XYZ file of C-alpha atoms in Angstrom:
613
model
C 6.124 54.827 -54.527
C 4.660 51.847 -52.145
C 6.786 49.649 -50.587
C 6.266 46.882 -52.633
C 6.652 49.112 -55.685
C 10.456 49.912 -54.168
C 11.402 46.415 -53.214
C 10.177 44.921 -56.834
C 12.446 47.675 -58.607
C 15.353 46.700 -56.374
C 15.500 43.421 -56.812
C 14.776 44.253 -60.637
C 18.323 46.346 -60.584
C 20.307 44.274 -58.589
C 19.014 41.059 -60.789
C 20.124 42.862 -63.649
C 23.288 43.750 -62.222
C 24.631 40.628 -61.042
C 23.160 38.471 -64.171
C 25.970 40.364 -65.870
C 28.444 39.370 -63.476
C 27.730 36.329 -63.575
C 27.725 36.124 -67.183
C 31.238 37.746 -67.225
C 32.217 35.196 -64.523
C 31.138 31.677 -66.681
C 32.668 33.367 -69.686
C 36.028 33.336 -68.059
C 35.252 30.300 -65.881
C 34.479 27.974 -69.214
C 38.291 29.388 -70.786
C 40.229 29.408 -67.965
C 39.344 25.648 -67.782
C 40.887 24.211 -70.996
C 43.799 23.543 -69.157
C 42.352 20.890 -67.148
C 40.746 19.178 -70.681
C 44.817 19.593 -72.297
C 45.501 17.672 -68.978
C 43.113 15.375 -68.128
C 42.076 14.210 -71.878
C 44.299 15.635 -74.321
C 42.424 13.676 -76.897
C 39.164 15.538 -76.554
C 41.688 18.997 -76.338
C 40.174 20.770 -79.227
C 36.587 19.377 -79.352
C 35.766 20.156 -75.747
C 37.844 23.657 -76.748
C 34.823 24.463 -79.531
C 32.086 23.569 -76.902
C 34.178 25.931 -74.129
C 34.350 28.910 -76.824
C 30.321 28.431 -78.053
C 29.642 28.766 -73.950
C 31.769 31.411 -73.595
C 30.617 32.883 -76.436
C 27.025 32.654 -75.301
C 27.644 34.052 -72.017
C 29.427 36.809 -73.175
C 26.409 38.051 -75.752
C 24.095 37.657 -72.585
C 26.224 39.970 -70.717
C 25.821 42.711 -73.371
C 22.214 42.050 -74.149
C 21.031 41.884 -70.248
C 22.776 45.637 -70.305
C 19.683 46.542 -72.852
C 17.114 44.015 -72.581
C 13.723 44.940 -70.990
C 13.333 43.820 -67.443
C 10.346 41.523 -67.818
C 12.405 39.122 -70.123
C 15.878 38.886 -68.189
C 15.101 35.661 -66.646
C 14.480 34.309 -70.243
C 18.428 35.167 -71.063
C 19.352 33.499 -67.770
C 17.594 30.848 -69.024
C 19.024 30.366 -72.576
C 22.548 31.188 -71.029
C 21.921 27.843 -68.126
C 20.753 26.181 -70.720
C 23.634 26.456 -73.347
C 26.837 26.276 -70.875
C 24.508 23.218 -69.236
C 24.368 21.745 -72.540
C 28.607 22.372 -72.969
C 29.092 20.351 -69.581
C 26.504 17.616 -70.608
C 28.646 17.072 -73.672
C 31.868 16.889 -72.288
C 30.447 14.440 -69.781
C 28.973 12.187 -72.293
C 32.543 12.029 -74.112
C 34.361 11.668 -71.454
C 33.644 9.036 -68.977
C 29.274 9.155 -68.916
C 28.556 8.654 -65.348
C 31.570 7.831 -63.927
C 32.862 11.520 -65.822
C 34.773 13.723 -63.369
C 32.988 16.649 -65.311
C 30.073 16.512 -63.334
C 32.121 19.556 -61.108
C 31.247 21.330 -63.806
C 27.379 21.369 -63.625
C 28.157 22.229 -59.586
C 30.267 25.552 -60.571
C 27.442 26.316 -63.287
C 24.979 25.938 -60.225
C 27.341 27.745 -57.658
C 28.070 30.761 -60.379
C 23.996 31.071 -61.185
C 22.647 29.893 -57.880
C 25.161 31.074 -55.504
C 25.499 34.693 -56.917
C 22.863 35.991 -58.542
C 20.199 37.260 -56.087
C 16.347 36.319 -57.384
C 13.334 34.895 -56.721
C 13.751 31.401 -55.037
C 11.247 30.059 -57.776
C 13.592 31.303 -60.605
C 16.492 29.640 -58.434
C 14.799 26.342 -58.276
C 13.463 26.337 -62.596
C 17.183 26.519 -63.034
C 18.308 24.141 -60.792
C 15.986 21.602 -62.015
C 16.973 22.681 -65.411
C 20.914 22.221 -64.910
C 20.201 18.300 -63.033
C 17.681 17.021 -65.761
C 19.860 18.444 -68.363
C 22.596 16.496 -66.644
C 20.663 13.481 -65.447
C 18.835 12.360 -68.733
C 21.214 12.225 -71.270
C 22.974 9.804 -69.010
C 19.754 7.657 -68.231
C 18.841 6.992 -71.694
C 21.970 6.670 -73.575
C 24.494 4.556 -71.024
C 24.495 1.023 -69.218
C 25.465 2.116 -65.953
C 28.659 -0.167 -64.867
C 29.942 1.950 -61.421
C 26.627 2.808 -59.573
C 29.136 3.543 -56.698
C 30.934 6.513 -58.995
C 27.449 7.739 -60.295
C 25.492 7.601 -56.923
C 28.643 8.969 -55.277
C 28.411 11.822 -58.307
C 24.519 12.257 -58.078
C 24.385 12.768 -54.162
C 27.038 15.838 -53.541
C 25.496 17.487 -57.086
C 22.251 16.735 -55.238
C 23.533 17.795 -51.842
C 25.598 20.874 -52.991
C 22.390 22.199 -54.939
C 20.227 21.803 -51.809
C 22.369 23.857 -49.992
C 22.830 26.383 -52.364
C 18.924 26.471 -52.795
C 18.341 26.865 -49.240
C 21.263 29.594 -48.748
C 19.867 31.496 -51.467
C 15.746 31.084 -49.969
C 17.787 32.581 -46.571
C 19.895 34.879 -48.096
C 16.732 36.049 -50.574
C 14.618 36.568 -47.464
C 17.043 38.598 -45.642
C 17.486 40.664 -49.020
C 13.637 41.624 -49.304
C 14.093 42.366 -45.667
C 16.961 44.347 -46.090
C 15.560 46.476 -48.129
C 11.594 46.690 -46.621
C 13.786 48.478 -43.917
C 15.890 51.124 -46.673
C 12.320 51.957 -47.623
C 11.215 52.765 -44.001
C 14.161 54.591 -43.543
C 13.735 56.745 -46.355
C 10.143 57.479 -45.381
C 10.917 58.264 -42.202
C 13.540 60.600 -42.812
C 11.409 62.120 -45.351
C 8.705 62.554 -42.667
C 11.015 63.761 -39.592
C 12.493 66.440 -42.619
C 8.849 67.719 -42.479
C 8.656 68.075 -38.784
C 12.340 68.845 -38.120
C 11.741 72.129 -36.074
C 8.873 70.638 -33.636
C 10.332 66.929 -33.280
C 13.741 67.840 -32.657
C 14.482 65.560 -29.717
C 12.274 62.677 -31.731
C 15.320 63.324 -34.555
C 17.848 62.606 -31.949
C 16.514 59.766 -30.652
C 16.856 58.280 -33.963
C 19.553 59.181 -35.358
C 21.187 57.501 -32.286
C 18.936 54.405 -33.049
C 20.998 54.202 -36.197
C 24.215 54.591 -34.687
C 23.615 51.973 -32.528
C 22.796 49.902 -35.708
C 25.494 50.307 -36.981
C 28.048 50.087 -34.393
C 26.041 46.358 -33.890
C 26.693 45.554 -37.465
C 30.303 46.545 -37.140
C 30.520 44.791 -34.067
C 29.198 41.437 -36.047
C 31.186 41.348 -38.805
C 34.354 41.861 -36.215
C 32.860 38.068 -34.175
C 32.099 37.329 -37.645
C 35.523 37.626 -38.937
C 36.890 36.260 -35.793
C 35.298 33.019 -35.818
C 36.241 32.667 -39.102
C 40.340 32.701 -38.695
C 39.676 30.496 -35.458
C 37.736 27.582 -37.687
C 40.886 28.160 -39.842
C 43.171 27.349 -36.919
C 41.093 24.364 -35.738
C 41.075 22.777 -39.092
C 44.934 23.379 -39.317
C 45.165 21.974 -35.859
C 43.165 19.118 -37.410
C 45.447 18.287 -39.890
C 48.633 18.460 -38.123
C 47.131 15.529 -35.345
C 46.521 13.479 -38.876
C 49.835 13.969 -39.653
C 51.008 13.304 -36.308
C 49.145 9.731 -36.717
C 50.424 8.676 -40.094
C 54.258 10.089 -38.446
C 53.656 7.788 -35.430
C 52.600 4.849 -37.385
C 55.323 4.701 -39.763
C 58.196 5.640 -36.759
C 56.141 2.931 -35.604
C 57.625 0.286 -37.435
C 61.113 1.681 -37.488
C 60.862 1.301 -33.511
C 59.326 -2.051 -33.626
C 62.418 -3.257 -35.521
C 64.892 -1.354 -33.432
C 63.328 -2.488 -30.054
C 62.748 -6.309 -30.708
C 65.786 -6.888 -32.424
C 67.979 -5.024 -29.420
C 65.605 -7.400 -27.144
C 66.179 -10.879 -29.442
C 70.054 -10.123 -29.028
C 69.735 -9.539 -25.577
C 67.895 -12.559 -24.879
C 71.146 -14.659 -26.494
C 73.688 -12.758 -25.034
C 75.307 -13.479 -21.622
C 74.863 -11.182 -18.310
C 78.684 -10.659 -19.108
C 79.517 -9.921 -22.750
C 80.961 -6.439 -23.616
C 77.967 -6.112 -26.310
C 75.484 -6.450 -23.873
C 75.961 -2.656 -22.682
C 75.359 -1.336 -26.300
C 72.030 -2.920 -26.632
C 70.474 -1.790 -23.856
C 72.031 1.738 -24.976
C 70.187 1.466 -28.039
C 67.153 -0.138 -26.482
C 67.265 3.042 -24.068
C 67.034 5.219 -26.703
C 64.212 3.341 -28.505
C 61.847 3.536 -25.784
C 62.383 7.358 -25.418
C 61.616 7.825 -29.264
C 58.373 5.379 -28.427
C 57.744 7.616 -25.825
C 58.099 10.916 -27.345
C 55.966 9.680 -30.053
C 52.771 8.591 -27.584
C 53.414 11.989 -26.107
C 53.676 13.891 -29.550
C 50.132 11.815 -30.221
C 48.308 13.063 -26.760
C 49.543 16.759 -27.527
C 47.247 16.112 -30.817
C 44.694 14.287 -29.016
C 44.937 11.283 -30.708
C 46.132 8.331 -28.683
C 44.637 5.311 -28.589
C 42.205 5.595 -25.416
C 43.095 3.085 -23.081
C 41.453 3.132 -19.759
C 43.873 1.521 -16.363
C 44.684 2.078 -12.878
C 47.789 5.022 -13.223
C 49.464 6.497 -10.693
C 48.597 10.376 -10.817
C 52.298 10.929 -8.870
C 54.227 8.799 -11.679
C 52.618 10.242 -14.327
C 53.830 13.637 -13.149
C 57.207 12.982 -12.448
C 57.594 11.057 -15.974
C 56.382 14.111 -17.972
C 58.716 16.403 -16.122
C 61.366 16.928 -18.992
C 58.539 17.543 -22.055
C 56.891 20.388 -19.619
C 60.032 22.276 -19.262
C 60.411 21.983 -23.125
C 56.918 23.436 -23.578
C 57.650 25.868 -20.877
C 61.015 27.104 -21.870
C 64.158 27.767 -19.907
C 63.246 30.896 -18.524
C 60.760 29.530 -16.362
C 61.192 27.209 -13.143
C 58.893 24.371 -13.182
C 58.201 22.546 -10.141
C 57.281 19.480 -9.362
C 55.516 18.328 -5.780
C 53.561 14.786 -6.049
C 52.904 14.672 -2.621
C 49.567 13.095 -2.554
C 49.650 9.485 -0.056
C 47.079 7.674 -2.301
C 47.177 8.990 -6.706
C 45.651 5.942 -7.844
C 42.769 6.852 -10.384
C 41.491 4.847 -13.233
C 42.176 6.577 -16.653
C 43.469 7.452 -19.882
C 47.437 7.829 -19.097
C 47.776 9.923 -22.878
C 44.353 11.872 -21.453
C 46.189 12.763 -18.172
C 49.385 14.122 -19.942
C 46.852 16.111 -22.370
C 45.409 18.049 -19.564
C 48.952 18.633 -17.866
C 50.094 19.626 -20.992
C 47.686 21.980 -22.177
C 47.828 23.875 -18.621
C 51.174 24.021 -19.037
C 50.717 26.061 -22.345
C 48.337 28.355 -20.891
C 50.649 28.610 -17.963
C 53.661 30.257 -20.393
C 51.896 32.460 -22.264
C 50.398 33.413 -18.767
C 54.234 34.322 -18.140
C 55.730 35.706 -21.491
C 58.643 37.257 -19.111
C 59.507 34.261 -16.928
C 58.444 33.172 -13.779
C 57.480 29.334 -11.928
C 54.809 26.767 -12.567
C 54.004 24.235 -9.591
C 52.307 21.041 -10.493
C 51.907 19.175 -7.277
C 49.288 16.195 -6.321
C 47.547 16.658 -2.750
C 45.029 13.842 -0.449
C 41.548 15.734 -0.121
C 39.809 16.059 2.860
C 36.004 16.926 4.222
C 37.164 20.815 4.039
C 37.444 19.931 -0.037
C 33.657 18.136 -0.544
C 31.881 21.631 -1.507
C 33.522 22.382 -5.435
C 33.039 26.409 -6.607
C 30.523 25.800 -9.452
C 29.764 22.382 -8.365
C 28.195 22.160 -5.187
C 28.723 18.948 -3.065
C 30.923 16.389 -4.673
C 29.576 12.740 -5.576
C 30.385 10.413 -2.516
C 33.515 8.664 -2.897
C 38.092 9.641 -2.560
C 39.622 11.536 -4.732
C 42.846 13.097 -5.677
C 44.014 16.594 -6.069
C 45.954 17.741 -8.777
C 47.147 21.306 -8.919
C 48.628 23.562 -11.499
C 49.338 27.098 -10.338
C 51.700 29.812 -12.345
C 52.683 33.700 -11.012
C 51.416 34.903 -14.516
C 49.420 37.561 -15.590
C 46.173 36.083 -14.027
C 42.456 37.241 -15.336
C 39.586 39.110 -14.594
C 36.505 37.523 -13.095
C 34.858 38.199 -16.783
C 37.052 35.871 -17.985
C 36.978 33.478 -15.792
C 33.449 33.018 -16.147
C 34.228 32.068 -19.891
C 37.350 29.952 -19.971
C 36.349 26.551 -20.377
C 34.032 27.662 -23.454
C 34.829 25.984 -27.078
C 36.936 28.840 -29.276
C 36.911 31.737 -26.199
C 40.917 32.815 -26.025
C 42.142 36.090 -24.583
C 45.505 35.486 -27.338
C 46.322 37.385 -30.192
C 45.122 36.591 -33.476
C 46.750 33.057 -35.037
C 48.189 32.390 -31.409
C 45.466 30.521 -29.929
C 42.188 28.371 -31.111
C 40.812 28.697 -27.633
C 40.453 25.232 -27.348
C 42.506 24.418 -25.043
C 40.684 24.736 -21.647
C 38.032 23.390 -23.327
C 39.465 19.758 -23.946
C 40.856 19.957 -20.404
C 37.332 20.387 -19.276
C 35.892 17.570 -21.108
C 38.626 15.594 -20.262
C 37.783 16.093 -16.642
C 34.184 15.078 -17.097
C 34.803 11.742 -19.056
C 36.812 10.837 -15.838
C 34.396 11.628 -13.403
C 36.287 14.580 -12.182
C 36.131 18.016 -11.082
C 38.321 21.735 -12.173
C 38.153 24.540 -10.456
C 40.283 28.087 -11.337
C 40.831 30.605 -8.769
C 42.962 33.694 -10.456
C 43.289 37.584 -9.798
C 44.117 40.131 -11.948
C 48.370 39.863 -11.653
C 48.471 37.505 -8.970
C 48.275 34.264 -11.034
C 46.332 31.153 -11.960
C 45.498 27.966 -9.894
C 43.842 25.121 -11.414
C 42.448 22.349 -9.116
C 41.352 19.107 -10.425
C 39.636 16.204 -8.085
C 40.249 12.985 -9.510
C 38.158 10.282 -8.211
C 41.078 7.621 -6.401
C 40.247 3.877 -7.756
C 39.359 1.100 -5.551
C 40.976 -1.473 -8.225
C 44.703 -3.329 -8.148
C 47.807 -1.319 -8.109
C 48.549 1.407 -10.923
C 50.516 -0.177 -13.944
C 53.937 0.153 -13.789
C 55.793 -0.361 -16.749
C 58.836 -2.658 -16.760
C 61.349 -1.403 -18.511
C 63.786 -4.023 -20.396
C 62.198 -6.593 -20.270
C 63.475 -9.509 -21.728
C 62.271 -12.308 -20.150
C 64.538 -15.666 -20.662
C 62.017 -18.044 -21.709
C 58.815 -17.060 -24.156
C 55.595 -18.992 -24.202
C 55.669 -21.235 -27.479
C 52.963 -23.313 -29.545
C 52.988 -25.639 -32.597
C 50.206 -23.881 -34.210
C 49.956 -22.350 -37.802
C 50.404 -18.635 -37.940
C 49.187 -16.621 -41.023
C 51.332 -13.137 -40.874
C 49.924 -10.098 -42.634
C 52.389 -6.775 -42.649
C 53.405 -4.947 -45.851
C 56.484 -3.441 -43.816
C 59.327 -5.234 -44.759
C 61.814 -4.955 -41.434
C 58.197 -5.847 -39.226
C 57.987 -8.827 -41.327
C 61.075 -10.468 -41.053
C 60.943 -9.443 -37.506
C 58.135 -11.576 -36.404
C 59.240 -14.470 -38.688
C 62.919 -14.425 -36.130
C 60.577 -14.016 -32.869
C 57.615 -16.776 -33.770
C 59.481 -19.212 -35.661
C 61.834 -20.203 -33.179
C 59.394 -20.787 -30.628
C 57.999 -23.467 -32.710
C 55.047 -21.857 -34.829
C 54.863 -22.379 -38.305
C 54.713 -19.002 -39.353
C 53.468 -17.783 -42.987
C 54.550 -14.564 -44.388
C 52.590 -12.251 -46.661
C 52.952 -8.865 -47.143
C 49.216 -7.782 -48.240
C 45.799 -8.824 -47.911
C 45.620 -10.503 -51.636
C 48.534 -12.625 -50.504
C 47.795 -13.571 -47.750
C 44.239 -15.104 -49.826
C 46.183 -17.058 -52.082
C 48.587 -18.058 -49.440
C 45.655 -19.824 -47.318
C 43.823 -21.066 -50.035
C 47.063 -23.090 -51.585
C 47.827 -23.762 -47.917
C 45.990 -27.750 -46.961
C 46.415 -27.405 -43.896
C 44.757 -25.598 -40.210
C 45.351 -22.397 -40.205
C 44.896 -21.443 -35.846
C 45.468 -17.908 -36.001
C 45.572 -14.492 -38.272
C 48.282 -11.917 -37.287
C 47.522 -8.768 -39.223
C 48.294 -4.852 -39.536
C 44.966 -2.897 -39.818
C 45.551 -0.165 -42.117
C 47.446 -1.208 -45.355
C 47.287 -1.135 -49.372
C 44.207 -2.240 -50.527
C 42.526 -4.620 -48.427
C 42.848 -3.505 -45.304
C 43.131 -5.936 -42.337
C 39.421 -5.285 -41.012
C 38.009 -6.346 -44.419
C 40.736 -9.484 -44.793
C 39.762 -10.967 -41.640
C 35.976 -11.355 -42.651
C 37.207 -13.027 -45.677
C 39.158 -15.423 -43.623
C 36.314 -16.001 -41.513
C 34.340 -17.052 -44.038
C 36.867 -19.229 -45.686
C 38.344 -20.740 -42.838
C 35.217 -20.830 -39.771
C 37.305 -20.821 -36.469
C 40.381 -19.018 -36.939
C 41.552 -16.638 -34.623
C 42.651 -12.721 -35.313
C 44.851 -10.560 -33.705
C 45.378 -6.889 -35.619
C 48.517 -4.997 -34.968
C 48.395 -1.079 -35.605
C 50.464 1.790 -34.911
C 48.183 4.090 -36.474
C 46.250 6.257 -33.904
C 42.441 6.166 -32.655
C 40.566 7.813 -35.361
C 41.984 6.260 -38.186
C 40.882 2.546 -36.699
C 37.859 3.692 -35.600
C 37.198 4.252 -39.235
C 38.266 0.802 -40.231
C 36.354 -0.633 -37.178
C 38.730 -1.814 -35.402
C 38.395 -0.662 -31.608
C 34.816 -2.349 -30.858
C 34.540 -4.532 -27.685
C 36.123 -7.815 -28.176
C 38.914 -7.273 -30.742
C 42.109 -8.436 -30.027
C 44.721 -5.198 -31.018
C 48.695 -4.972 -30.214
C 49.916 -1.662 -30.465
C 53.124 -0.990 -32.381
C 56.082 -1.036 -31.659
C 55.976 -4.701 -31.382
C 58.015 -6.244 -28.760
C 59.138 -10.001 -29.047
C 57.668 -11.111 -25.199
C 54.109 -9.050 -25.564
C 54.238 -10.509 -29.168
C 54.485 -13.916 -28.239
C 52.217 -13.463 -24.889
C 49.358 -11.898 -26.734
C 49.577 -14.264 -29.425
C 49.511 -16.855 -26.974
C 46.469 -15.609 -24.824
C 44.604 -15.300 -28.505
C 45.312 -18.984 -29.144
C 44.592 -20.032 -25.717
C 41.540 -17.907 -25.636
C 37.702 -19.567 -26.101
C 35.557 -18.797 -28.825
């Protein structure tokens, strides 16, 4: 038999095979469904149950017959069965809903169960492809006035999309196949040959039969990275969704903190040095800020903060995260703490900063699983430090030196070499994504900075990182209670968007007494009406970002329009990605970060207002 001959009869069996499968797999697929019709349009319940049972029906026959049927004529049953459960879905779609129907899932698991499993010719794929869309698509086009083009474009492009990709998978997949099985026939031929010659090419039979070991040890080997990969884009994604949760926890603790703070602040501010209340405010206002500030942390250990680029000092920055490293560290390990550098101020993102130390810190105890010390100390470089491992000479300029060393286990030079690669972890399976030393890497670039690792098999781990020092002002220091006696105050006409209750009131009791006249809606629709009943100037729009329905992005282009000249400020305690998506972090926007407090309130309300253009 030629090769061809062989590969033709293969594909011939294996179509055969798996048009029965999939056969058996829409039969079951079409009844196990019904549920969702009961559900989703109990009206339609038994009419969409006869088209389900005809498909099912169908399919079922074609599994039998395609067990019998000559092999020159099975694609004409795959055909007829596409075209009959196609026709099913196209009716159940016409019922219910036309083009804005949710059934049009169903003409993507008809594709996925035909397309996606059944190995064939890529011109058979494509005939019923094209088959299952214009059998979908028509229909639609000739019998319906089409009143959400959003729904039906939205519908059209992932049917489109998902088929494309199936298509192309299959052309791949199909190719590899034919391949696949070019090199079964060669095999067979040539162990039918070296059978012939097996006395006088006895070291030639060797030689390949280790070939083939070596195959298949490679093959093993590949499904083993295969498999691993797999469960570490699992852990990614999971990692993925807990920083969204993280954001939507933060932005709702948010306003609970905003209310808490301010109010603690506004009491404060009418209190006198010596009343016996005085000493339980700033008790509770104490404990406010540290639930603030466990939240910004909680949102840098997802990488999520809001990037916010300022001169920080390197040596505060350490000695402020001291208690959340020895939480991530444990007890059993003695953390130390040595900010000795003369000069630590550098120019970047403070939640950045705390995500590297952080994420050392974590390598640094499972480094250790049975105890031992972790030394985080900040150092002045000198000319002996110019020349970085890996780097060669360093760009001209100061910079800082912050170290992380741990007595842990250490590593080989092998793996050192391949730390700082995306998804490379020496962990356990489900312990680590191996992305750790990855973001610390790329967190050092963005800031202009250099790691190095230096580590020995059992003699532990030193990271150094070279910060470059910043020739700007003095590092931020944050004041802490402040409640300044006397708050900036204006006559102007405040429109107030926030659809959390306690935030609203709140900002009515700090603005209105400071002489704005303050308007209070709680959504972007109300605030609408509100201005357009209002006759008078409007000056500015105060405004959460993210909220039911309109959101604040899309109300202040409405207000623009309606009222040329007015001034926005957004308020958001919701974390970077989520107002990058509502476009709210571009150049230029004024943005106060929750929790509100009643003097940066009424300051940055102030510099908005007092602000050109």
């Amino acid at each position: 038999m030629e090769k061809e001959d062989f590969i033709k009869k293969k594909l011939a069996d294996i179509f055969r095979l798996w048009i029965g499968r999939a056969s058996l797999w829409g039969c079951f697929l079409f009844l196990s469904l019904c549920w969702l019709d009961y559900l989703v349009t109990p009206e339609n319940f038994f009419l969409f149950l006869g088209y389900r049972t005809v498909a099912s029906l169908l399919m079922l026959a074609g599994y039998f017959i395609s067990r019998r049927f000559p092999q020159a004529h099975l694609s004409l049953i795959a055909f007829v069965l596409v075209i009959g459960a196609a026709t099913a879905i196209e009716l159940m779609i016409l019922k219910f809903g036309g083009h804005e129907s949710p059934y049009y899932v169903g003409m993507i698991l008809l594709g996925i169960s035909v397309v996606g499993f059944v190995p064939a010719r890529f011109r058979f794929h494509l005939t019923i492809t094209l088959m299952m869309y214009v059998i979908y698509l028509l229909p639609i086009l000739f019998t319906e006035t089409f009143t959400g083009h959003r729904d039906f474009l939205i519908a059209n492009t992932f049917i489109i999309l998902i088929f494309s990709t199936m298509l192309l998978m299959r052309y791949m997949s199909g190719e590899a196949l034919v391949a696949e099985l070019g090199l079964q026939y060669d095999l067979e031929q040539y162990r039918e040959r070296l059978e012939t010659v097996v006395e006088e090419r006895t070291a030639e039979l060797r030689q390949a039969v280790m070939d083939l070991k070596k195959e298949i040890t490679e093959r093993q080997r590949s499904e083993a990275e295969r498999q691993r990969l797999q469960v570490q884009l699992l852990q990614s994604q999971k990692m993925e969704s807990i920083g969204r949760l993280a954001g939507g926890v933060a932005h709702d603790f948010n306003n609970i903190l905003t209310a808490i703070l301010s109010y603690a602040e506004l009491s404060l501010m009418k209190l006198s040095e010596k009343d016996p209340l005085r000493s339980h405010l700033i008790s509770i206002q104490v404990a406010s800020e540290k639930a603030a500030t466990l939240t910004h942390q909680l949102l840098a250990f997802s990488r999520r903060q809001i990037l916010e680029m300022k001169e920080l000092d390197l040596n505060a920055i350490i000695r402020g995260l001291g208690d959340m490293l020895k939480r991530i560290i444990g007890e059993d390990m003695l953390l130390e703490l040595k900010p000795g550098a003369a000069k630590s101020t550098v120019r970047a993102d403070k939640g950045q900063i705390e995500q590297v130390l952080m994420n050392l810190a974590v390598n640094a105890r499972d480094a250790m699983p049975s105890g031992g010390r972790l030394l985080i100390e900040t150092a002045d470089t000198g000319p002996d430090d110019r020349c970085v491992p890996g780097y060669g000479e360093m760009k001209p300029g100061a910079y800082v030196m912050l170290s992380v060393a741990d007595t842990g286990t250490g590593m080989t030079a092998e793996v050192r070499e391949r730390i700082f690669e995306p998804f490379f972890t020496t962990k356990e399976l489900g312990r680590g994504t191996g992305l750790g030393l990855a973001t610390v890497y790329g967190i050092v670039k963005q800031h202009g900075g250099y790691i190095v690792v230096s580590s020995e098999q059992d003699q532990g781990t030193t990271f150094r990182i070279y910060f470059p020092l910043s020739e700007g002002a003095d590092a931020d220091r944050e004041k802490e209670h402040d409640t300044p006696d006397i708050l900036p105050q204006g006559m102007e006409t405040l429109l107030v968007v926030e659809d959390d209750e306690l935030v609203r009131g709140l900002i009515d009791d700090v603005l209105a007494p400071l002489g704005y006249r303050v308007l209070i809606t709680a959504s972007g629709d109300e605030a609408l009406k509100t201005s357009d009943s209002f006759p008078h100037h409007v000056d500015l729009l105060l405004t959460d970002v993210v909220m039911p329905g309109m959101n604040g992005r899309q109300l202040a282009e409405v207000m623009r329009t309606r009222r040329p000249g007015i001034k926005v400020l957004f308020m958001s305690g919701y974390t970077q990605d989520a107002l990058s998506t509502q476009g709210i972090l571009e150049p230029g926007v004024a943005l106060i970060h929750k929790p509100l407090r009643p003097g940066t309130l009424a300051r940055q309300i102030r510099q908005v207002l007092d602000s050109v253009g």
